[in-house]
Amino acid sequence: MTRFALISVSDKTGIVDFARSLSAMGISILSTGGTASLLQENGIFVTEVADYTGFPEMLDGRVKTLHPRIHGGILARRDLDSHTSAIAKHGISAIDMVVVNLYPFEQTIASPQCTLEDAIENIDIGGPAMLRSAAKNYRDVTVICDPADYSRVLEEMRQQGGMPGENSRFELAAKTFAHTARYDGAIANYLSSLGEEKSHATRAAWPQTLNLQFEKVQEMRYGENPHQSAAFYREHTVPGGALAGYTQLQGKELSYNNISDADAAWECVKTFDEPACVIIKHANPCGVATGSDPAEAYMRALQTDPEAAFGGIIAFNRELDQKAAEEASRLFVEVLIAPAFSPEARAIFSGKKNVRLLEIPPGNHPNDFEVRRVGGGLLLQSPDIANIDVPDLSIVTQKEPSPQQLRDMLFAWRVAKFVKSNAIVFCRDGMTLAIGAGQVSRVDAARTAVMKAKNAGLSLADTAVASDAFFPFRDGLDIVADAGATSIIQPGGSIRDQEVIDAANERGLTMAFTAIRHFRH
């Protein structure tokens, strides 16, 4: 009995070799348009769908596979005599394999030059119909929507002397339904973002209908606490420099808290241009520093809070070399993150089997949005990627900052963005010296930071202090000034700003307003 494969692809990666292999196995190929031409040009015998159906392609290719001879051949159940006799009566051959990928809708709308007409014409109709038909009838039909599956399918066919087994066909069908769901979701997201103007140029940032799709990476032993279950999912396409693109080089399976804390560490450290190290505990930085190399950055970051660093997450924005690995290996650490690990560094940690080493490709492409689940709904917001430089500051005190104070203030401000609110961060010479995080009042955050510096034996003299939001009263300013701070950076915007400015002038401080706050809840 002749076996048929229907091939119609937009992404032609690997399709010639795949079709040639099918043909060599005695499988007859049906194809359409550009795919058929490509295969014929490469010496592969193809029956064009229009010749098979007896009905020409029409409407500029919009109608070519929407035909009973195609869908009858795909959907007919081979175990039902009523189905097999029906297709035989109408001269329909059973189609055993469907190889289809879809018009590039997402790539089309990603172009700034895209028009609504371009987008509409790149909505595939026949392709999803064939894929869904084949996936529905997976017991009899092999469906392939991803060129990455060609080699797997061929190998199984060679081993079995026929079509892939039912388990494989089921997996391919599930993948196909996920693929078409994502495709339809992208169309709905796009069209519902155009509003009444129906213009690509004025599309809204937030569509009226939101469809998201993520792929499961792993199920976890437990969630934030042992009585909670959890799993880790990542986007279909991981943005450059994102944690979800990690490669784990060694160590135990990552836990829910590992991934949460690792993300906080990586997002912070990758914002620095100089060699930097960030140490995270419970999603808060407990030490951040730059240095001439990773080892120096680590040793400086560790000084802020050595006690909190125990059992924490350490991230570097440079390759972890032997010197830095030797220093970091002296501390009990859950996860180490870097763009790369030298062979010497890997050898040092090879004896610490439980330490997770995560290699993350460099890059700083932010997520499109941040998501927080609430009861019965979602909160979405754009990521907090706002950065400032000296020209963005408003010096509001009589005393002007020195160049060193400006550098310290900007460093402190960069760190404060990654500290849970209320946040107070003391810095000097490219390193944190005290961090007050997650307090219910700004005064408490200031007191906590001062207390932690005292416990670590660190002087806060001549430090810069960043506050993630404005000082509502002068009391917080007095606390940091008493501790030794000489410069302050904060958003401003309080009805009592003048009271705080007067206090800074009284204490001989220099203070800059950013007009941007960094709440982090």
Short mmCIF file of C-alpha atoms in Angstrom, two decimals:
data_model
loop_
_atom_site.label_atom_id
_atom_site.label_comp_id
_atom_site.label_asym_id
_atom_site.label_seq_id
_atom_site.Cartn_x
_atom_site.Cartn_y
_atom_site.Cartn_z
CA MET A 1 0.00 0.00 0.00
CA THR A 2 1.39 3.38 -0.98
CA ARG A 3 2.13 5.73 1.89
CA PHE A 4 1.71 9.47 1.42
CA ALA A 5 3.37 12.43 3.13
CA LEU A 6 2.00 15.93 2.63
CA ILE A 7 4.73 18.57 2.87
CA SER A 8 4.05 22.33 2.83
CA VAL A 9 6.46 24.52 4.76
CA SER A 10 7.33 28.21 5.10
CA ASP A 11 10.56 27.49 6.98
CA LYS A 12 12.40 25.25 4.53
CA THR A 13 15.29 24.43 6.85
CA GLY A 14 16.29 20.79 6.28
CA ILE A 15 13.23 19.98 4.20
CA VAL A 16 15.10 18.84 1.07
CA ASP A 17 17.15 16.22 2.91
CA PHE A 18 14.10 15.12 4.89
CA ALA A 19 11.92 14.73 1.80
CA ARG A 20 14.72 12.90 -0.03
CA SER A 21 14.95 10.42 2.86
CA LEU A 22 11.19 9.87 2.83
CA SER A 23 11.23 9.32 -0.91
CA ALA A 24 14.03 6.78 -0.53
CA MET A 25 11.79 4.88 1.92
CA GLY A 26 9.12 4.60 -0.77
CA ILE A 27 6.85 7.32 0.58
CA SER A 28 5.03 9.38 -2.03
CA ILE A 29 5.10 13.12 -1.50
CA LEU A 30 2.27 15.60 -1.96
CA SER A 31 3.26 19.25 -1.87
CA THR A 32 2.24 22.80 -2.69
CA GLY A 33 3.64 25.99 -4.21
CA GLY A 34 7.16 26.97 -3.27
CA THR A 35 7.81 23.77 -1.35
CA ALA A 36 6.91 21.63 -4.34
CA SER A 37 9.13 23.72 -6.62
CA LEU A 38 12.08 23.46 -4.23
CA LEU A 39 11.79 19.69 -3.95
CA GLN A 40 11.43 19.25 -7.71
CA GLU A 41 14.47 21.46 -8.31
CA ASN A 42 16.41 19.07 -6.09
CA GLY A 43 15.37 16.00 -8.04
CA ILE A 44 12.65 14.77 -5.70
CA PHE A 45 9.47 13.51 -7.34
CA VAL A 46 6.46 15.39 -6.04
CA THR A 47 2.74 15.31 -6.82
CA GLU A 48 1.34 18.80 -6.54
CA VAL A 49 -1.74 19.10 -4.38
CA ALA A 50 -3.65 20.84 -7.20
CA ASP A 51 -3.05 17.83 -9.46
CA TYR A 52 -4.05 15.43 -6.70
CA THR A 53 -7.29 17.23 -5.78
CA GLY A 54 -8.14 18.16 -9.36
CA PHE A 55 -8.80 21.68 -8.13
CA PRO A 56 -6.35 24.53 -8.82
CA GLU A 57 -4.88 26.81 -6.20
CA MET A 58 -6.92 30.00 -6.16
CA LEU A 59 -7.32 33.39 -4.47
CA ASP A 60 -3.56 34.06 -4.58
CA GLY A 61 -2.87 30.79 -2.75
CA ARG A 62 -5.42 31.35 0.01
CA VAL A 63 -7.20 28.16 -1.06
CA LYS A 64 -5.11 25.13 -1.95
CA THR A 65 -5.30 22.44 0.74
CA LEU A 66 -8.83 23.11 2.03
CA HIS A 67 -10.27 20.16 0.15
CA PRO A 68 -11.99 16.84 1.07
CA ARG A 69 -9.28 14.82 -0.71
CA ILE A 70 -6.74 16.38 1.68
CA HIS A 71 -8.66 16.44 4.95
CA GLY A 72 -10.47 13.18 4.25
CA GLY A 73 -7.08 11.52 3.76
CA ILE A 74 -5.75 12.99 6.98
CA LEU A 75 -8.77 12.49 9.24
CA ALA A 76 -9.88 9.02 8.16
CA ARG A 77 -9.51 6.46 10.96
CA ARG A 78 -7.91 3.30 9.66
CA ASP A 79 -9.59 1.17 12.34
CA LEU A 80 -13.12 2.08 11.21
CA ASP A 81 -14.44 0.30 8.14
CA SER A 82 -16.94 3.12 7.60
CA HIS A 83 -14.05 5.59 7.27
CA THR A 84 -11.86 3.45 5.03
CA SER A 85 -14.76 2.56 2.75
CA ALA A 86 -15.87 6.21 2.55
CA ILE A 87 -12.49 7.49 1.38
CA ALA A 88 -12.15 4.55 -1.02
CA LYS A 89 -15.55 5.33 -2.51
CA HIS A 90 -14.43 8.88 -3.28
CA GLY A 91 -10.96 7.98 -4.52
CA ILE A 92 -9.20 9.50 -1.53
CA SER A 93 -5.83 8.15 -0.46
CA ALA A 94 -4.94 8.00 3.22
CA ILE A 95 -2.27 10.55 4.14
CA ASP A 96 0.15 9.10 6.69
CA MET A 97 2.33 12.10 7.44
CA VAL A 98 1.76 15.86 7.49
CA VAL A 99 4.80 18.14 7.53
CA VAL A 100 3.70 21.76 7.84
CA ASN A 101 5.01 24.94 9.39
CA LEU A 102 3.12 28.17 9.22
CA TYR A 103 3.33 31.57 7.61
CA PRO A 104 5.74 33.73 9.63
CA PHE A 105 3.13 35.85 11.39
CA GLU A 106 5.19 36.73 14.46
CA GLN A 107 8.25 37.65 12.40
CA THR A 108 6.07 39.79 10.14
CA ILE A 109 4.49 41.86 12.91
CA ALA A 110 7.89 42.31 14.60
CA SER A 111 8.94 44.56 11.72
CA PRO A 112 8.33 48.30 12.23
CA GLN A 113 7.43 48.49 8.53
CA CYS A 114 4.61 45.95 8.93
CA THR A 115 1.16 47.10 7.87
CA LEU A 116 -2.16 45.62 8.91
CA GLU A 117 -2.46 44.23 5.39
CA ASP A 118 0.94 42.51 5.75
CA ALA A 119 -0.15 41.00 9.04
CA ILE A 120 -3.48 39.75 7.70
CA GLU A 121 -1.86 38.12 4.66
CA ASN A 122 0.53 36.26 6.97
CA ILE A 123 -2.28 34.60 8.92
CA ASP A 124 -2.13 30.97 7.84
CA ILE A 125 -5.48 29.19 7.46
CA GLY A 126 -4.82 25.94 5.60
CA GLY A 127 -1.65 25.15 7.56
CA PRO A 128 -3.22 25.13 11.03
CA ALA A 129 -6.20 23.18 9.65
CA MET A 130 -3.92 20.42 8.32
CA LEU A 131 -1.82 20.38 11.47
CA ARG A 132 -4.84 20.12 13.75
CA SER A 133 -6.42 17.43 11.58
CA ALA A 134 -3.25 15.37 11.64
CA ALA A 135 -2.72 15.89 15.38
CA LYS A 136 -6.31 14.87 16.10
CA ASN A 137 -5.75 11.65 14.14
CA TYR A 138 -2.32 10.94 15.67
CA ARG A 139 -3.05 7.21 16.00
CA ASP A 140 -2.77 6.93 12.23
CA VAL A 141 -0.91 10.08 11.15
CA THR A 142 2.53 11.49 12.00
CA VAL A 143 2.45 15.27 12.27
CA ILE A 144 5.58 17.46 12.23
CA CYS A 145 5.51 21.23 12.78
CA ASP A 146 9.17 21.76 13.75
CA PRO A 147 12.23 21.08 11.54
CA ALA A 148 14.10 20.06 14.70
CA ASP A 149 12.03 16.85 14.72
CA TYR A 150 13.03 15.65 11.23
CA SER A 151 16.06 13.64 12.34
CA ARG A 152 14.20 12.07 15.26
CA VAL A 153 11.35 10.93 13.02
CA LEU A 154 13.68 9.50 10.36
CA GLU A 155 15.69 7.58 12.94
CA GLU A 156 12.58 5.99 14.41
CA MET A 157 11.24 5.16 10.96
CA ARG A 158 14.50 3.41 10.07
CA GLN A 159 14.48 1.45 13.31
CA GLN A 160 10.86 0.36 12.97
CA GLY A 161 10.72 -0.08 9.21
CA GLY A 162 7.64 2.14 9.04
CA MET A 163 6.05 5.20 10.61
CA PRO A 164 7.06 6.31 14.13
CA GLY A 165 5.44 4.53 17.07
CA GLU A 166 2.23 5.70 18.70
CA ASN A 167 3.98 7.30 21.69
CA SER A 168 6.08 9.45 19.38
CA ARG A 169 3.08 10.35 17.27
CA PHE A 170 1.23 11.41 20.42
CA GLU A 171 4.15 13.60 21.56
CA LEU A 172 4.34 15.22 18.13
CA ALA A 173 0.58 15.81 18.18
CA ALA A 174 0.73 17.47 21.61
CA LYS A 175 3.57 19.66 20.39
CA THR A 176 1.53 20.58 17.34
CA PHE A 177 -1.54 21.66 19.33
CA ALA A 178 0.73 23.80 21.54
CA HIS A 179 2.27 25.29 18.38
CA THR A 180 -1.05 26.19 16.76
CA ALA A 181 -2.37 27.55 20.08
CA ARG A 182 0.64 29.84 20.36
CA TYR A 183 0.19 30.89 16.72
CA ASP A 184 -3.48 31.73 17.21
CA GLY A 185 -2.63 33.45 20.50
CA ALA A 186 -0.12 35.69 18.76
CA ILE A 187 -2.74 36.67 16.18
CA ALA A 188 -5.33 37.44 18.86
CA ASN A 189 -2.79 39.45 20.89
CA TYR A 190 -1.85 41.48 17.84
CA LEU A 191 -5.32 42.17 16.47
CA SER A 192 -6.72 43.10 19.88
CA SER A 193 -3.88 45.59 20.38
CA LEU A 194 -4.82 47.67 17.33
CA GLY A 195 -7.92 49.31 18.79
CA GLU A 196 -10.40 51.32 16.77
CA GLU A 197 -7.73 52.77 14.47
CA LYS A 198 -6.68 49.28 13.35
CA SER A 199 -3.18 50.59 12.72
CA HIS A 200 0.07 48.73 13.27
CA ALA A 201 1.80 52.05 13.81
CA THR A 202 -0.38 52.95 16.80
CA ARG A 203 -0.82 49.49 18.33
CA ALA A 204 -1.27 49.50 22.10
CA ALA A 205 1.34 48.11 24.46
CA TRP A 206 -1.32 46.02 26.21
CA PRO A 207 -3.68 43.97 24.01
CA GLN A 208 -7.33 43.60 24.90
CA THR A 209 -6.85 39.84 24.90
CA LEU A 210 -3.64 38.38 26.30
CA ASN A 211 -2.40 34.90 25.42
CA LEU A 212 0.83 33.59 26.95
CA GLN A 213 2.63 30.33 26.38
CA PHE A 214 5.48 28.86 28.37
CA GLU A 215 7.19 25.47 28.21
CA LYS A 216 7.85 23.37 31.30
CA VAL A 217 11.53 23.02 32.13
CA GLN A 218 11.16 20.97 35.29
CA GLU A 219 8.90 20.03 38.15
CA MET A 220 10.40 20.78 41.53
CA ARG A 221 10.54 18.83 44.76
CA TYR A 222 8.61 21.66 46.40
CA GLY A 223 7.89 25.37 46.09
CA GLU A 224 8.77 28.28 48.34
CA ASN A 225 7.95 25.99 51.26
CA PRO A 226 7.98 22.17 51.44
CA HIS A 227 4.18 21.93 51.59
CA GLN A 228 3.85 23.76 48.23
CA SER A 229 4.28 22.08 44.84
CA ALA A 230 6.03 23.96 42.02
CA ALA A 231 7.32 23.86 38.46
CA PHE A 232 9.57 26.06 36.33
CA TYR A 233 8.42 27.24 32.90
CA ARG A 234 10.24 29.35 30.34
CA GLU A 235 9.16 31.38 27.35
CA HIS A 236 9.04 29.72 23.95
CA THR A 237 11.78 32.12 22.86
CA VAL A 238 14.08 33.10 25.71
CA PRO A 239 15.37 36.70 25.43
CA GLY A 240 19.13 37.20 25.33
CA GLY A 241 20.83 37.30 28.70
CA ALA A 242 17.82 35.88 30.55
CA LEU A 243 18.14 33.47 33.45
CA ALA A 244 15.86 30.94 31.75
CA GLY A 245 18.55 30.45 29.10
CA TYR A 246 20.94 28.95 31.65
CA THR A 247 23.05 25.84 31.24
CA GLN A 248 23.63 23.99 34.51
CA LEU A 249 27.20 22.70 34.57
CA GLN A 250 26.98 20.81 37.85
CA GLY A 251 25.11 20.52 41.12
CA LYS A 252 21.75 19.45 42.47
CA GLU A 253 18.50 20.24 40.72
CA LEU A 254 17.51 23.87 41.13
CA SER A 255 14.78 24.61 43.64
CA TYR A 256 12.00 27.19 43.41
CA ASN A 257 13.89 29.55 45.74
CA ASN A 258 17.16 28.95 43.89
CA ILE A 259 15.64 30.14 40.63
CA SER A 260 13.89 33.11 42.23
CA ASP A 261 17.07 34.29 43.96
CA ALA A 262 19.29 33.50 40.97
CA ASP A 263 17.11 35.72 38.79
CA ALA A 264 17.47 38.61 41.25
CA ALA A 265 21.25 38.17 41.30
CA TRP A 266 21.64 37.94 37.53
CA GLU A 267 19.32 40.85 36.75
CA CYS A 268 21.35 43.07 39.07
CA VAL A 269 24.88 42.03 38.11
CA LYS A 270 24.34 42.23 34.36
CA THR A 271 23.58 45.97 34.59
CA PHE A 272 27.22 46.77 35.45
CA ASP A 273 29.83 47.50 32.81
CA GLU A 274 32.81 46.91 35.12
CA PRO A 275 33.64 43.49 36.61
CA ALA A 276 30.97 43.07 39.29
CA CYS A 277 29.69 40.61 41.85
CA VAL A 278 26.24 40.43 43.46
CA ILE A 279 25.40 38.26 46.46
CA ILE A 280 21.70 37.58 47.02
CA LYS A 281 19.80 36.17 49.98
CA HIS A 282 16.00 35.81 49.90
CA ALA A 283 15.78 37.88 46.68
CA ASN A 284 17.61 40.86 48.25
CA PRO A 285 21.20 41.93 47.60
CA CYS A 286 23.33 41.47 50.71
CA GLY A 287 26.49 42.62 48.96
CA VAL A 288 27.28 44.30 45.64
CA ALA A 289 30.65 45.53 44.41
CA THR A 290 32.77 46.22 41.38
CA GLY A 291 36.48 45.51 41.15
CA SER A 292 39.46 45.20 38.87
CA ASP A 293 38.59 41.53 38.36
CA PRO A 294 35.92 39.05 39.55
CA ALA A 295 37.94 38.03 42.61
CA GLU A 296 38.27 41.59 43.88
CA ALA A 297 34.61 42.30 43.16
CA TYR A 298 33.62 39.21 45.16
CA MET A 299 35.83 40.00 48.15
CA ARG A 300 34.45 43.53 48.31
CA ALA A 301 30.83 42.39 47.95
CA LEU A 302 31.30 39.81 50.71
CA GLN A 303 32.32 42.48 53.23
CA THR A 304 28.84 44.03 53.32
CA ASP A 305 27.18 41.15 55.13
CA PRO A 306 29.26 37.95 55.44
CA GLU A 307 26.66 36.32 57.67
CA ALA A 308 23.81 36.79 55.19
CA ALA A 309 26.03 35.65 52.31
CA PHE A 310 26.29 32.17 53.87
CA GLY A 311 24.09 29.88 51.78
CA GLY A 312 23.35 32.61 49.26
CA ILE A 313 23.47 33.06 45.50
CA ILE A 314 26.55 34.66 43.91
CA ALA A 315 26.52 36.15 40.41
CA PHE A 316 29.37 37.52 38.31
CA ASN A 317 29.20 39.44 35.03
CA ARG A 318 32.58 38.10 33.88
CA GLU A 319 33.97 34.61 33.39
CA LEU A 320 34.62 33.02 36.78
CA ASP A 321 38.36 32.39 36.79
CA GLN A 322 40.59 30.39 39.11
CA LYS A 323 41.33 33.26 41.48
CA ALA A 324 37.67 34.15 41.99
CA ALA A 325 36.69 30.49 42.29
CA GLU A 326 39.27 29.91 45.00
CA GLU A 327 37.86 32.80 47.03
CA ALA A 328 34.21 31.88 46.50
CA SER A 329 34.82 28.21 47.30
CA ARG A 330 35.62 29.12 50.90
CA LEU A 331 31.98 30.10 51.46
CA PHE A 332 29.00 27.77 51.57
CA VAL A 333 27.00 28.84 48.54
CA GLU A 334 23.90 27.41 46.87
CA VAL A 335 24.35 28.74 43.32
CA LEU A 336 27.14 30.40 41.35
CA ILE A 337 26.23 32.28 38.16
CA ALA A 338 28.54 33.62 35.45
CA PRO A 339 28.65 34.04 31.67
CA ALA A 340 31.38 31.37 31.66
CA PHE A 341 33.51 29.26 34.00
CA SER A 342 37.18 28.64 33.30
CA PRO A 343 38.39 25.01 33.37
CA GLU A 344 40.30 25.82 36.55
CA ALA A 345 37.18 27.23 38.21
CA ARG A 346 35.17 24.16 37.27
CA ALA A 347 37.87 21.92 38.69
CA ILE A 348 37.79 23.80 42.00
CA PHE A 349 34.04 23.26 42.37
CA SER A 350 34.00 19.72 40.99
CA GLY A 351 34.53 18.42 44.52
CA LYS A 352 31.50 20.38 45.76
CA LYS A 353 28.86 18.28 44.04
CA ASN A 354 25.90 20.11 45.53
CA VAL A 355 26.94 23.57 44.35
CA ARG A 356 24.98 24.55 41.27
CA LEU A 357 27.03 26.26 38.55
CA LEU A 358 24.86 28.17 36.07
CA GLU A 359 26.32 29.48 32.84
CA ILE A 360 24.16 32.21 31.30
CA PRO A 361 24.87 33.74 27.89
CA PRO A 362 25.68 37.45 28.21
CA GLY A 363 23.06 39.96 27.16
CA ASN A 364 20.74 42.52 28.64
CA HIS A 365 17.47 42.13 26.75
CA PRO A 366 14.71 42.68 29.32
CA ASN A 367 11.46 40.78 29.49
CA ASP A 368 8.63 42.41 27.58
CA PHE A 369 6.67 42.64 30.82
CA GLU A 370 6.55 41.45 34.41
CA VAL A 371 3.68 39.32 35.70
CA ARG A 372 2.21 38.95 39.16
CA ARG A 373 -0.65 36.59 39.85
CA VAL A 374 -3.49 37.90 42.01
CA GLY A 375 -6.72 36.20 43.01
CA GLY A 376 -8.59 35.56 39.77
CA GLY A 377 -6.33 37.69 37.59
CA LEU A 378 -2.93 39.01 36.55
CA LEU A 379 -1.06 42.26 37.08
CA LEU A 380 1.28 43.15 34.24
CA GLN A 381 3.77 45.98 34.02
CA SER A 382 6.71 46.98 31.89
CA PRO A 383 10.08 46.10 33.48
CA ASP A 384 11.90 48.66 35.63
CA ILE A 385 14.81 49.36 33.31
CA ALA A 386 15.11 53.09 33.99
CA ASN A 387 18.71 54.17 34.55
CA ILE A 388 20.05 57.62 35.24
CA ASP A 389 23.34 59.45 34.83
CA VAL A 390 24.76 62.71 36.10
CA PRO A 391 22.80 64.96 33.69
CA ASP A 392 19.55 63.44 34.99
CA LEU A 393 20.19 64.55 38.58
CA SER A 394 18.87 67.65 40.23
CA ILE A 395 21.15 68.86 43.01
CA VAL A 396 18.77 70.37 45.55
CA THR A 397 21.19 71.32 48.36
CA GLN A 398 23.58 74.21 48.83
CA LYS A 399 26.53 71.86 48.74
CA GLU A 400 27.48 70.46 45.35
CA PRO A 401 28.64 66.83 45.15
CA SER A 402 32.24 65.99 44.31
CA PRO A 403 32.97 63.69 41.33
CA GLN A 404 33.54 60.83 43.79
CA GLN A 405 30.24 61.49 45.54
CA LEU A 406 28.44 61.48 42.20
CA ARG A 407 29.96 58.11 41.36
CA ASP A 408 28.99 56.72 44.75
CA MET A 409 25.43 58.06 44.52
CA LEU A 410 24.91 56.56 41.07
CA PHE A 411 26.30 53.22 42.23
CA ALA A 412 24.02 53.22 45.28
CA TRP A 413 21.03 54.14 43.12
CA ARG A 414 21.73 51.26 40.73
CA VAL A 415 21.79 48.80 43.62
CA ALA A 416 18.69 50.24 45.32
CA LYS A 417 16.60 49.34 42.28
CA PHE A 418 17.09 45.66 43.14
CA VAL A 419 16.40 45.94 46.89
CA LYS A 420 12.91 45.24 48.21
CA SER A 421 11.07 48.31 49.48
CA ASN A 422 11.52 50.12 51.72
CA ALA A 423 15.18 50.22 50.74
CA ILE A 424 18.19 52.14 52.06
CA VAL A 425 21.63 51.46 50.57
CA PHE A 426 24.97 52.84 51.82
CA CYS A 427 27.85 52.74 49.31
CA ARG A 428 31.39 53.98 48.93
CA ASP A 429 34.04 53.43 46.25
CA GLY A 430 32.01 51.00 44.15
CA MET A 431 30.79 48.71 46.93
CA THR A 432 27.85 48.41 49.26
CA LEU A 433 28.55 48.88 52.96
CA ALA A 434 25.06 48.47 54.40
CA ILE A 435 21.64 47.54 53.04
CA GLY A 436 18.30 47.95 54.78
CA ALA A 437 15.73 45.96 52.82
CA GLY A 438 12.03 45.19 52.91
CA GLN A 439 11.06 47.27 55.92
CA VAL A 440 7.60 48.69 56.52
CA SER A 441 8.99 52.18 57.15
CA ARG A 442 11.91 54.06 55.67
CA VAL A 443 13.20 54.89 59.15
CA ASP A 444 13.31 51.18 59.96
CA ALA A 445 15.19 50.51 56.71
CA ALA A 446 17.76 53.16 57.67
CA ARG A 447 18.14 51.78 61.18
CA THR A 448 18.49 48.23 59.87
CA ALA A 449 21.24 49.24 57.45
CA VAL A 450 23.18 51.07 60.17
CA MET A 451 22.81 48.11 62.53
CA LYS A 452 24.08 45.65 59.90
CA ALA A 453 27.11 47.83 59.15
CA LYS A 454 27.93 47.92 62.86
CA ASN A 455 27.60 44.13 63.08
CA ALA A 456 29.95 43.74 60.10
CA GLY A 457 32.46 46.19 61.60
CA LEU A 458 32.19 48.57 58.66
CA SER A 459 32.53 52.34 58.84
CA LEU A 460 29.85 54.37 57.07
CA ALA A 461 31.90 57.55 57.06
CA ASP A 462 31.76 59.52 53.79
CA THR A 463 29.20 57.19 52.25
CA ALA A 464 26.50 57.83 49.70
CA VAL A 465 22.97 56.70 50.55
CA ALA A 466 20.26 55.76 48.07
CA SER A 467 16.60 55.61 49.04
CA ASP A 468 14.28 53.85 46.60
CA ALA A 469 11.51 56.39 47.33
CA PHE A 470 11.37 59.83 48.91
CA PHE A 471 12.06 60.55 52.58
CA PRO A 472 8.63 61.52 53.95
CA PHE A 473 10.23 63.22 57.00
CA ARG A 474 13.69 64.34 58.01
CA ASP A 475 14.08 61.53 60.60
CA GLY A 476 15.41 59.01 58.07
CA LEU A 477 17.89 61.55 56.77
CA ASP A 478 19.11 62.29 60.29
CA ILE A 479 19.74 58.59 60.91
CA VAL A 480 21.93 58.15 57.83
CA ALA A 481 23.74 61.44 58.49
CA ASP A 482 24.46 60.39 62.08
CA ALA A 483 25.93 57.16 60.68
CA GLY A 484 28.39 59.08 58.49
CA ALA A 485 26.67 59.59 55.14
CA THR A 486 27.71 62.75 53.31
CA SER A 487 25.60 62.44 50.13
CA ILE A 488 22.09 61.24 49.44
CA ILE A 489 20.26 60.27 46.27
CA GLN A 490 16.49 59.92 46.30
CA PRO A 491 13.50 60.50 43.99
CA GLY A 492 12.02 63.54 45.74
CA GLY A 493 8.36 64.32 45.28
CA SER A 494 7.19 64.48 48.89
CA ILE A 495 5.05 67.36 50.16
CA ARG A 496 7.78 67.70 52.81
CA ASP A 497 10.70 67.81 50.35
CA GLN A 498 11.69 71.26 51.60
CA GLU A 499 11.85 70.00 55.19
CA VAL A 500 14.23 67.24 54.08
CA ILE A 501 16.30 69.63 51.93
CA ASP A 502 16.61 72.02 54.86
CA ALA A 503 17.75 69.14 57.07
CA ALA A 504 20.38 68.16 54.51
CA ASN A 505 21.68 71.74 54.35
CA GLU A 506 21.71 71.90 58.14
CA ARG A 507 23.77 68.68 58.29
CA GLY A 508 26.15 69.80 55.53
CA LEU A 509 25.06 67.04 53.12
CA THR A 510 24.76 67.10 49.37
CA MET A 511 21.56 65.64 47.98
CA ALA A 512 20.34 64.78 44.48
CA PHE A 513 16.78 64.17 43.30
CA THR A 514 16.17 61.68 40.47
CA ALA A 515 12.41 62.22 39.90
CA ILE A 516 12.25 58.42 39.46
CA ARG A 517 11.43 55.94 42.21
CA HIS A 518 12.22 52.24 42.39
CA PHE A 519 9.52 50.53 44.46
CA ARG A 520 10.10 46.78 44.46
CA HIS A 521 7.41 44.67 46.10
#
